Coordinates of C-alpha atoms in Angstrom, one line a residue:
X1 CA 71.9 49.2 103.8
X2 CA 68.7 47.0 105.6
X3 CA 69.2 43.5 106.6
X4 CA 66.6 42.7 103.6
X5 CA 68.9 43.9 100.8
X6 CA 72.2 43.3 102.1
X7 CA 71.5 39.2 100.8
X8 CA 70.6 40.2 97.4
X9 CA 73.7 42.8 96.8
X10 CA 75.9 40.0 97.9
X11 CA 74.5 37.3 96.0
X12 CA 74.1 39.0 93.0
X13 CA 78.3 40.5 93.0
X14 CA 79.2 36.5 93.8
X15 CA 77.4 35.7 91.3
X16 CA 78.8 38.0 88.7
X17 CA 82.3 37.0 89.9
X18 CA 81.7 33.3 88.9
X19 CA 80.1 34.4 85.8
X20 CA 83.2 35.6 84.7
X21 CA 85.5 33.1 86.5
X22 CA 83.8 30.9 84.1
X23 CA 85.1 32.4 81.1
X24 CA 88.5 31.5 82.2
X25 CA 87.9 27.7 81.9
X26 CA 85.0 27.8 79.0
X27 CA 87.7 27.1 75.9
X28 CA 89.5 24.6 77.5
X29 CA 87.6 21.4 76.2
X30 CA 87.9 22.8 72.8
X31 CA 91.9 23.7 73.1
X32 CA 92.5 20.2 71.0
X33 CA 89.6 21.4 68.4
X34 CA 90.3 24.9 68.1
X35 CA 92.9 24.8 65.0
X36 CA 90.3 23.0 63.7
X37 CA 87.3 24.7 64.5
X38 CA 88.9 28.5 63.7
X39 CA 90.9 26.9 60.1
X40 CA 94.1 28.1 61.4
X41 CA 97.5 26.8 63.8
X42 CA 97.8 25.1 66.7
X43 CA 99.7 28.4 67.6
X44 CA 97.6 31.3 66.1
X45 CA 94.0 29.3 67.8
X46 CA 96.4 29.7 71.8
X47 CA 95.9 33.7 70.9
X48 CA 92.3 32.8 71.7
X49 CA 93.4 32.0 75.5
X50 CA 96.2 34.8 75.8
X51 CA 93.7 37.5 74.3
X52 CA 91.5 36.8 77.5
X53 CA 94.6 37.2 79.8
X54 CA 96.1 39.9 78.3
X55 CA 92.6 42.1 78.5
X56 CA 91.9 40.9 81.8
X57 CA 95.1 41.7 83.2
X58 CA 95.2 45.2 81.6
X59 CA 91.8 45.8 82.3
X60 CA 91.7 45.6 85.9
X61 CA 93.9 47.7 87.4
X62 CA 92.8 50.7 84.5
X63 CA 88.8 49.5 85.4
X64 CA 89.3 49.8 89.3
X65 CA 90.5 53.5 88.7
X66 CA 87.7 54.6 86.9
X67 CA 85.2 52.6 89.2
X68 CA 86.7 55.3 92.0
X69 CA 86.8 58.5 89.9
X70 CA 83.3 57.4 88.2
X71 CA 81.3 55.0 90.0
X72 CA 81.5 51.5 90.7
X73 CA 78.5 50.1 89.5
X74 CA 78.5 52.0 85.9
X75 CA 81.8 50.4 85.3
X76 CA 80.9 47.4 86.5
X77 CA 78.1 46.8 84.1
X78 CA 80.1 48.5 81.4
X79 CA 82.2 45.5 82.4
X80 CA 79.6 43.3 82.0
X81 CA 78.6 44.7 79.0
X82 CA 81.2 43.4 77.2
X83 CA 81.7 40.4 78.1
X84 CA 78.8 39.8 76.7
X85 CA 79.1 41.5 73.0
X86 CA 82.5 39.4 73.3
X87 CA 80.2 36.0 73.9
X88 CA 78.2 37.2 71.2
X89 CA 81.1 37.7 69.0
X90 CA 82.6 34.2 69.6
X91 CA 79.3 32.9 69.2
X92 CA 79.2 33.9 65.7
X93 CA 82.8 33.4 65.3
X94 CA 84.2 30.6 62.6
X95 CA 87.6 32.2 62.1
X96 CA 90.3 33.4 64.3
X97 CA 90.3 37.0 64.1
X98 CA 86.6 37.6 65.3
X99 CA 87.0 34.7 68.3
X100 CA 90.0 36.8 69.4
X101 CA 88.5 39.9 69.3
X102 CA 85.5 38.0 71.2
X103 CA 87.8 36.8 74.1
X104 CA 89.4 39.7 74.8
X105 CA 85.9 41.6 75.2
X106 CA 85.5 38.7 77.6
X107 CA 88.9 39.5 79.5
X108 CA 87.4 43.1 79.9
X109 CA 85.1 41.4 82.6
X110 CA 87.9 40.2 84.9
X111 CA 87.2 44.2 86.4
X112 CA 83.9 42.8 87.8
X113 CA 85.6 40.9 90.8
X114 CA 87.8 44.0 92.4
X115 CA 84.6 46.1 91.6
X116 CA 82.5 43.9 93.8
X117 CA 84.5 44.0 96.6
X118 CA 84.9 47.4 96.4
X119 CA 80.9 48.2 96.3
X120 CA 80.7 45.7 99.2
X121 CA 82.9 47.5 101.1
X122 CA 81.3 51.0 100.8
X123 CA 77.4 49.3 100.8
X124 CA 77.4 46.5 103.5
X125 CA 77.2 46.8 107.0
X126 CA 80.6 45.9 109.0
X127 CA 79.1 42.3 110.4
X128 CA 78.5 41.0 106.7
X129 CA 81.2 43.0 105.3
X130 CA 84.5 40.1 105.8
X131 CA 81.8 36.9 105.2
X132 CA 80.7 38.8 101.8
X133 CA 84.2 39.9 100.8
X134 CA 85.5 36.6 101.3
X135 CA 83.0 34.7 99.0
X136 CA 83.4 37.5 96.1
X137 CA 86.9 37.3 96.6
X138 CA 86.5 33.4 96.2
X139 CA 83.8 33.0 93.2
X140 CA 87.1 33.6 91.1
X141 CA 88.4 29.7 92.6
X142 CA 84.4 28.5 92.2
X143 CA 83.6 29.6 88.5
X144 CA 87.2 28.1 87.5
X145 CA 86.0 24.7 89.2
X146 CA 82.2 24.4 87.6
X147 CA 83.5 25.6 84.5
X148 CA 86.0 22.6 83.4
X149 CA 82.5 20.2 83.5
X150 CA 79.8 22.2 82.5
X151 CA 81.6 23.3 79.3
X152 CA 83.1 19.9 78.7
X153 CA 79.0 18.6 79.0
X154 CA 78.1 21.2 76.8
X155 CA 81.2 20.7 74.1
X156 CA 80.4 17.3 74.0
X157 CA 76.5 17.4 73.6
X158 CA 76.0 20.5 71.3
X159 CA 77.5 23.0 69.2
X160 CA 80.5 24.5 70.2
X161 CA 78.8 27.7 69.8
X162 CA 76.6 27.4 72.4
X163 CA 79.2 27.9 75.2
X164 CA 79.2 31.1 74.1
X165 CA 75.5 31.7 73.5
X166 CA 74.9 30.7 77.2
X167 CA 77.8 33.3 78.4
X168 CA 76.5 35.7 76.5
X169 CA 72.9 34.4 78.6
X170 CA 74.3 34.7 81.8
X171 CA 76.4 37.7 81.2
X172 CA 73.1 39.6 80.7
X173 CA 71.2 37.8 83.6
X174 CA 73.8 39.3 86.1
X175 CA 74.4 42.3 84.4
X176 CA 70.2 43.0 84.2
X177 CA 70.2 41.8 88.2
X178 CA 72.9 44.4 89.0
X179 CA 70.8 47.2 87.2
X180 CA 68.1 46.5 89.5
X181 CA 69.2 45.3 92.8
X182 CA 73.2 46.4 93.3
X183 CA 73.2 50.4 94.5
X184 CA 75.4 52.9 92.9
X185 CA 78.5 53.8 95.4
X186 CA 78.0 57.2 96.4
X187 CA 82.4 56.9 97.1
X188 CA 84.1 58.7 94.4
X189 CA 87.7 59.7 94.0
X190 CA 86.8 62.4 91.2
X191 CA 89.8 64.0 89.5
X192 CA 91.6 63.1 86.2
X193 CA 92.4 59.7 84.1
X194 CA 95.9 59.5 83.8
X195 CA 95.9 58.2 80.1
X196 CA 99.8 58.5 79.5
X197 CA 99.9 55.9 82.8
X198 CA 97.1 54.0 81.4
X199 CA 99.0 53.5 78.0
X200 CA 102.4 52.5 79.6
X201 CA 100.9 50.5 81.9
X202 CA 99.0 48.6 79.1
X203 CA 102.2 48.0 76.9
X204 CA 104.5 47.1 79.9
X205 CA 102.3 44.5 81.4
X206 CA 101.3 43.0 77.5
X207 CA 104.8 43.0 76.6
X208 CA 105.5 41.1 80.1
X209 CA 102.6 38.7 79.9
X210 CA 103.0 37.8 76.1
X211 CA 106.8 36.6 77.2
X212 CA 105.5 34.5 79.5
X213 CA 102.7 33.2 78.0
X214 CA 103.8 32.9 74.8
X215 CA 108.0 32.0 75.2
X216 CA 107.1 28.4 74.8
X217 CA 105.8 28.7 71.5
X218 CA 108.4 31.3 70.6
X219 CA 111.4 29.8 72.2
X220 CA 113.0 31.1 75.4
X221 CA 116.3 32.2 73.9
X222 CA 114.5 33.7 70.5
X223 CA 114.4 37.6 69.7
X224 CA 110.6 38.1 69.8
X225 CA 110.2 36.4 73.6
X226 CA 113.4 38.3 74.8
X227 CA 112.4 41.6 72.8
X228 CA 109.5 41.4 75.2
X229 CA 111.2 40.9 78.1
X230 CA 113.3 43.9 77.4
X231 CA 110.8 45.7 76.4
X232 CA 108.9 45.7 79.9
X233 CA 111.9 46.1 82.2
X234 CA 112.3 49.4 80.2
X235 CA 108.7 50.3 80.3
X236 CA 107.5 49.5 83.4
X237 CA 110.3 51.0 85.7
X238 CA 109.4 54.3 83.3
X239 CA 105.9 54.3 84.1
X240 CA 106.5 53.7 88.0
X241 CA 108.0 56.9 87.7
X242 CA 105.8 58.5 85.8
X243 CA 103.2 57.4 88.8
X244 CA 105.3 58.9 91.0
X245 CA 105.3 61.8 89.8
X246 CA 102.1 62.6 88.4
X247 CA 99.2 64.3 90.5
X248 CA 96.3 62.2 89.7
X249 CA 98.2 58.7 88.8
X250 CA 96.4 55.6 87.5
X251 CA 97.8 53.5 90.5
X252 CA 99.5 54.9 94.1
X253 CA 102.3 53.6 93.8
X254 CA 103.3 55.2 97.3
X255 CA 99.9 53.2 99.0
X256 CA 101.4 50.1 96.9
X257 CA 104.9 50.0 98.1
X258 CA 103.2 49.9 101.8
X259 CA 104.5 46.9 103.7
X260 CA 101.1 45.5 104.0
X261 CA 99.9 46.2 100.8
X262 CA 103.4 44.8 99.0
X263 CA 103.6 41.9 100.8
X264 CA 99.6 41.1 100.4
X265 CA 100.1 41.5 96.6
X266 CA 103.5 39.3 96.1
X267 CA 101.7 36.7 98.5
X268 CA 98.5 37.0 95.8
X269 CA 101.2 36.3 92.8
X270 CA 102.6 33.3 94.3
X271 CA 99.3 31.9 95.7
X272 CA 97.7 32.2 92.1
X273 CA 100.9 30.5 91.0
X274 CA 99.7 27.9 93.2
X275 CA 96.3 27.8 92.1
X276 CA 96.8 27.1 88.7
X277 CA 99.5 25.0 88.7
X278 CA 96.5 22.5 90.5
X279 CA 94.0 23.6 87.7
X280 CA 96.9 22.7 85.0
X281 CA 98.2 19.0 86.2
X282 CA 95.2 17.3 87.9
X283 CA 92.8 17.6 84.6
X284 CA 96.1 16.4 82.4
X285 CA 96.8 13.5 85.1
X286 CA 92.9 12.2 85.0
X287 CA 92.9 11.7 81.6
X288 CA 96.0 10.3 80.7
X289 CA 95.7 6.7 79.6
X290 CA 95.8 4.2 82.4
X291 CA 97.8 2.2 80.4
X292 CA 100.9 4.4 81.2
X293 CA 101.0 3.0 85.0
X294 CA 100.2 6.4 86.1
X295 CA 97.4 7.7 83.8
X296 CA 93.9 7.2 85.2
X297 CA 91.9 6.7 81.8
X298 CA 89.0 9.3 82.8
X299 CA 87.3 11.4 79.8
X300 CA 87.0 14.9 80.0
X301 CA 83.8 15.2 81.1
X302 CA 84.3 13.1 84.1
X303 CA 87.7 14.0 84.7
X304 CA 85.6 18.0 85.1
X305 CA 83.2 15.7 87.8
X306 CA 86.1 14.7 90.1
X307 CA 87.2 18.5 90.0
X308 CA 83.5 20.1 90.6
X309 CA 83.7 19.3 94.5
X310 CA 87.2 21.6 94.4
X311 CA 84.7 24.6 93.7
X312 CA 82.1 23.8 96.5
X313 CA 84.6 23.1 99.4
X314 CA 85.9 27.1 98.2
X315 CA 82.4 28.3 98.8
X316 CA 81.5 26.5 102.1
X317 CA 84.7 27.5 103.2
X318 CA 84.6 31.4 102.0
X319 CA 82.5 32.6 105.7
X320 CA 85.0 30.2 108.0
X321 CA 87.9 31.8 106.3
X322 CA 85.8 35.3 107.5
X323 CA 85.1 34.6 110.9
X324 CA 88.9 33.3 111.3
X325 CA 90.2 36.9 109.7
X326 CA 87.2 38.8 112.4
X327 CA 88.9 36.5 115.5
X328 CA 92.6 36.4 114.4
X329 CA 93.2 38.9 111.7
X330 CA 93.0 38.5 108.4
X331 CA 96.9 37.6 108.1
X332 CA 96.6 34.8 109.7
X333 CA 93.7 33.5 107.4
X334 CA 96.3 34.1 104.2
X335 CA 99.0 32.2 106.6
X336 CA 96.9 29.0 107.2
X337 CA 95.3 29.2 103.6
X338 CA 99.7 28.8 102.0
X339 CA 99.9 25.6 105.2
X340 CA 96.8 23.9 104.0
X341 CA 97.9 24.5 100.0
X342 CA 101.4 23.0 101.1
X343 CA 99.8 20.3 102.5
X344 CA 97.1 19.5 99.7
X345 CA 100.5 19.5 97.3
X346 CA 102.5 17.7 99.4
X347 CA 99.8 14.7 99.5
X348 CA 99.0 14.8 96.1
X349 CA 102.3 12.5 95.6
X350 CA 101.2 10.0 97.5
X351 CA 97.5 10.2 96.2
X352 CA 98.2 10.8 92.4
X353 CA 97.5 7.0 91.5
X354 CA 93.7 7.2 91.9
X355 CA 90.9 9.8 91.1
X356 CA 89.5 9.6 94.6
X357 CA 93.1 10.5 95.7
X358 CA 93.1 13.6 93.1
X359 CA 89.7 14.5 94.3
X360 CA 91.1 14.9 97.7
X361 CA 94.1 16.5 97.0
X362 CA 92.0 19.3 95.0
X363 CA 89.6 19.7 97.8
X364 CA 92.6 20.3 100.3
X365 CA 94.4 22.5 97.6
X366 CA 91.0 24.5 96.9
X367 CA 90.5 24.7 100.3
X368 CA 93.8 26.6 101.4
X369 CA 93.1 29.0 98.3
X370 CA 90.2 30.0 99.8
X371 CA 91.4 30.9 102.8
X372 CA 94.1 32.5 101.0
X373 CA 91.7 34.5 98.7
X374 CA 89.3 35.7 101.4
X375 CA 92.1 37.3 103.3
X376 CA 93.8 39.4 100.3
X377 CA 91.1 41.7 100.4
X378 CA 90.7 42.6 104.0
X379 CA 94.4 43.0 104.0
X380 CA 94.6 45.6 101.1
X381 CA 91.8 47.3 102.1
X382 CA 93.1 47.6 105.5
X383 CA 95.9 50.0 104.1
X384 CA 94.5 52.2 101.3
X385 CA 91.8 55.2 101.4
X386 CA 88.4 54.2 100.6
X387 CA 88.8 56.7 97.3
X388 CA 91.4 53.9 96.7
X389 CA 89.7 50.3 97.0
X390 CA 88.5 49.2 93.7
X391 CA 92.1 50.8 92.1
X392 CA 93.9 48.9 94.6
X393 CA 91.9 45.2 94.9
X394 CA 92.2 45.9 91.0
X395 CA 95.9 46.0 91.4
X396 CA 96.1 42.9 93.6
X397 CA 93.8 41.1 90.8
X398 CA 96.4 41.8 88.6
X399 CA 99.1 40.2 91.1
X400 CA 97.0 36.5 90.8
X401 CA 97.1 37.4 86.9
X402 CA 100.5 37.6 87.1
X403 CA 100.9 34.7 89.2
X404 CA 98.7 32.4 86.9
X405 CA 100.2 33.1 83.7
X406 CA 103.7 32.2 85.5
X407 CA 102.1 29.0 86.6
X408 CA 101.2 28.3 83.2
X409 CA 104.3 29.0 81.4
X410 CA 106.7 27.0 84.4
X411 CA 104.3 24.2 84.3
X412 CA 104.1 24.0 80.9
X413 CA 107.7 23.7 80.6
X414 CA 108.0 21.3 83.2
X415 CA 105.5 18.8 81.6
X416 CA 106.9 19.7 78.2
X417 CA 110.4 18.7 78.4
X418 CA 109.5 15.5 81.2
X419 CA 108.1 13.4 78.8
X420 CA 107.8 9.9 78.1
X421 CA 106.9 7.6 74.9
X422 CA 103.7 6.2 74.7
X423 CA 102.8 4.5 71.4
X424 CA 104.5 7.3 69.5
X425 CA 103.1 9.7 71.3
X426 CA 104.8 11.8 73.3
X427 CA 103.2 12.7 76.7
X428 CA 104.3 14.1 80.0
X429 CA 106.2 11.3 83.1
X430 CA 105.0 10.5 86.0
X431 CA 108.3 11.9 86.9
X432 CA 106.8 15.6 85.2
X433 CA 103.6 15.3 87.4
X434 CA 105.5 14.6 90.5
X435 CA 108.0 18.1 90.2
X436 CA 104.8 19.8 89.0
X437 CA 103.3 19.1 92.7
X438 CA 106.1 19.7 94.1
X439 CA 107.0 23.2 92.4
X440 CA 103.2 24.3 93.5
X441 CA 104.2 22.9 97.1
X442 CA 106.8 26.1 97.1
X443 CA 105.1 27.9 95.8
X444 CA 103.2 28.1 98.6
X445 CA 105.7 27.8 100.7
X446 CA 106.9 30.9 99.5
X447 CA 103.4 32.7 99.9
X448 CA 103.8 31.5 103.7
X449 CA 107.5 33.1 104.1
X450 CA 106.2 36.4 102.2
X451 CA 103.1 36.3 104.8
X452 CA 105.2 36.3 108.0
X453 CA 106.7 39.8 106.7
X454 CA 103.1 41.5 106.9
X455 CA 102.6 43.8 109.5
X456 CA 99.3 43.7 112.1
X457 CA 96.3 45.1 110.4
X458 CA 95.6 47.8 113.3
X459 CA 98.9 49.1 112.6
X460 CA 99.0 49.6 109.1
X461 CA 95.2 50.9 109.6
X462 CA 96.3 53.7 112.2
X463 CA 99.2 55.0 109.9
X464 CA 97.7 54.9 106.4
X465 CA 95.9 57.1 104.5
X466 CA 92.4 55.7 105.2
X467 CA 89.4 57.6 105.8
X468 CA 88.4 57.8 109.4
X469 CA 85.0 56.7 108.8
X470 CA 86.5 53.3 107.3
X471 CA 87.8 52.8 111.1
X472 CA 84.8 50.9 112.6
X473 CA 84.1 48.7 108.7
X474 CA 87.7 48.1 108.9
X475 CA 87.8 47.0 112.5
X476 CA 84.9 44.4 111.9
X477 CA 86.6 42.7 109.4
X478 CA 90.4 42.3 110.6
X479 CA 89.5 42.7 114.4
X480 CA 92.5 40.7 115.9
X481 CA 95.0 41.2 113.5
X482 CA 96.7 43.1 115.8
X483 CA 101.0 42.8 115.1
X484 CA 102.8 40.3 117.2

């Protein structure tokens, strides 16, 4: 691909990832309204968050696989496509049925970010291959961080609808500007759809995720959460065999269980862990009522402002985290992204007690996770065939699903059950905040330890399965990485 359209490509698949990173953060100014707004319980309106993870979480591995066998671009903007009939389905929404529906039309476009990287890797020339991965890999982080304010402006100012009328807006906008400027990848897999995989691997990971998501509402100990639970560590163990075993399976399992690739995907489970658990407290601690001793009084809107620069320190720092994976290997990108998380975490208890200090601490915290981010998929793609890449940076998507949905249910709990009286109301310590930070602290502790056990890049490159041609891509963006 020229110079000329190399820019374009890349700002258009940035773009699209942020488009739907927003949708990840556009309901959460309304989560107080929502019984409300939908005529229905506090309980039944949370399916209007879970139906977006659940879809998303589903959808990416099954939408990576197809990309390979049929093209990534045509899924792509299939995946586009309905996130924005599911923006146009909230937007008309008044009840809780359609706005569920809605949202998890909107999860389908969680496929758009390993898609991206995927047609990156096959379209752009090896020197803008690891800056361009990095910031698609990142626009997940960004849209997450201009979300919280723009839809709290927007909540606040207009019709509730009309977060979902300008989705629907930009959905289209990227998905008309991939139509005309994003090339169709001429890499195909070909083959089969493994539907029996595609099926198990849908009711395993639902069953799984609705435990965790929805065990606090359900009750830890009650039939339905642990019926779940049960549930996937029957299924999933049967459809890892079933991928074993099949000829044309929905994911390699046998490219997955490769050191690199293993170690890369539990790092990307605990580093999302990480991530939200930041997205989770620092909103809840800016708005809590000063007149707690540790609440700092700001409305939603403004506590959105002192996150927004969280989201720009992930994009100026996208391309460093690239040329540190093209001089020292893309492991040690991941490495210093889980130090500098540590860190951010780690300060945060000393800075919690003003809104300057929480905008630092989310700058340092954002900061680490793009490192972090930008690594994964130079790592992953380092060990799997080029037939393989949107499949398997679809699988790793999955892992930071995984990861956040933990975050959210450990985090929850932790604020839930550290409470303290306040007028009758009954709202999370300081004492809650402070082992919040701390858990995320080892959390990424933890993503450090897992990184150390990933082997040099050259290495894993030499004895996977990759196609030769991916030799000299591969070597411009994890030159260095060789194992110590």
């Amino acid at each position: 691909m020229s110079q000329a359209r190399t820019g374009p490509v890349v700002g258009v698949l940035a773009g699209a990832g942020i488009v739907v990173s927003l949708m990840q953060t556009l309901v959460v100014p309304l989560i107080p309204d929502l019984p409300n707004l939908l005529h229905t319980t506090a309980a039944n309106a949370s399916w209007a968050i879970t139906a977006t993870l659940l879809a998303g979480a589903v959808a990416t591995p099954v939408l990576g696989r197809l990309g390979d066998m049929y093209g990534k671009r045509r899924i792509l903007l299939a995946s586009l496509t309905m996130l924005v009939i599911g923006s146009l389905i909230c937007g008309f929404s008044s009840s809780l049925a359609p706005m569920v529906v809605g949202r998890a039309l909107q999860g389908v476009g969680a496929g758009v970010i390993p898609l991206g990287i995927s047609i990156m890797r096959d379209e752009l020339p090896p020197q803008k291959l690891g800056s361009s991965m990095a910031l698609m890999s990142s626009s997940l982080g960004i849209g997450g961080a201009f979300g919280l304010p723009l839809s709290a402006v927007i909540a606040q100012n207009a019709s509730w609808h009309a977060l979902f009328w300008i989705s629907a807006a930009l959905g289209l906008l990227v998905a008309v500007a991939v139509f005309f400027l994003v090339p169709e990848s001429p890499v195909r897999s070909g083959g089969r759809f493994d539907v029996v995989g595609a099926i198990g691997l849908t009711i395993g990971l639902v069953a799984l995720l609705l435990a965790i998501s929805k065990g606090s509402d359900w009750g830890w100990g009650s039939g339905t959460t642990l019926g779940m639970l049960a549930a996937a560590v029957v299924v999933l163990p049967v459809w890892g065999w079933w991928e074993l075993r099949t000829q044309q399976p929905l994911v390699d399992l046998r490219t997955s269980v490769r050191r690199q690739v293993l170690m890369t995907n539990l790092a990307s489970v605990v580093i999302g862990f990480a991530m939200y658990a930041m997205s989770l407290v620092s909103p809840q601690l800016l708005q809590m009522p000063t007149a707690t001793g540790y609440g700092l009084g700001q409305s939603m809107v403004a506590a959105g402002l002192w996150m927004a620069p969280a989201g720009l320190v992930m994009m100026l720092l996208s391309p460093i985290s690239a040329k540190l994976s093209r001089a020292k290997g893309p492991k040690v990108s991941l490495l210093v992204g889980a130090v500098i998380i540590t860190a951010g975490y780690l300060s945060a208890l000393a800075l919690m007690g003003h809104a300057w200090g929480v905008l630092v601490f989310s700058c340092l915290i954002s900061g680490g996770i793009a490192f972090a981010y930008a690594a994964m998929p130079a790592l992953i793609m380092g060990a799997v065939p080029v037939s393989e890449t949107a499949a398997a940076n679809g699988l790793n998507t999955l892992m930071r699903s995984i990861g956040t949905s933990s975050s959210s249910a450990v985090i929850g709990v932790v604020l839930a059950h550290m409470t303290t009286d306040f007028h009758g109301h009954t709202l999370p310590s300081e004492g809650g905040f402070r082992t919040a930070f701390m858990i995320g602290a080892g959390a990424a502790v933890a993503a450090a330890l897992v990184t150390l056990a990933i082997p040099g890049i050259r290495r894993a490159v030499a004895g996977s399965a990759a196609d030769p041609k991916d030799g000299p891509q591969l070597t411009a963006v994890t030159e260095g990485a060789t194992a110590k």
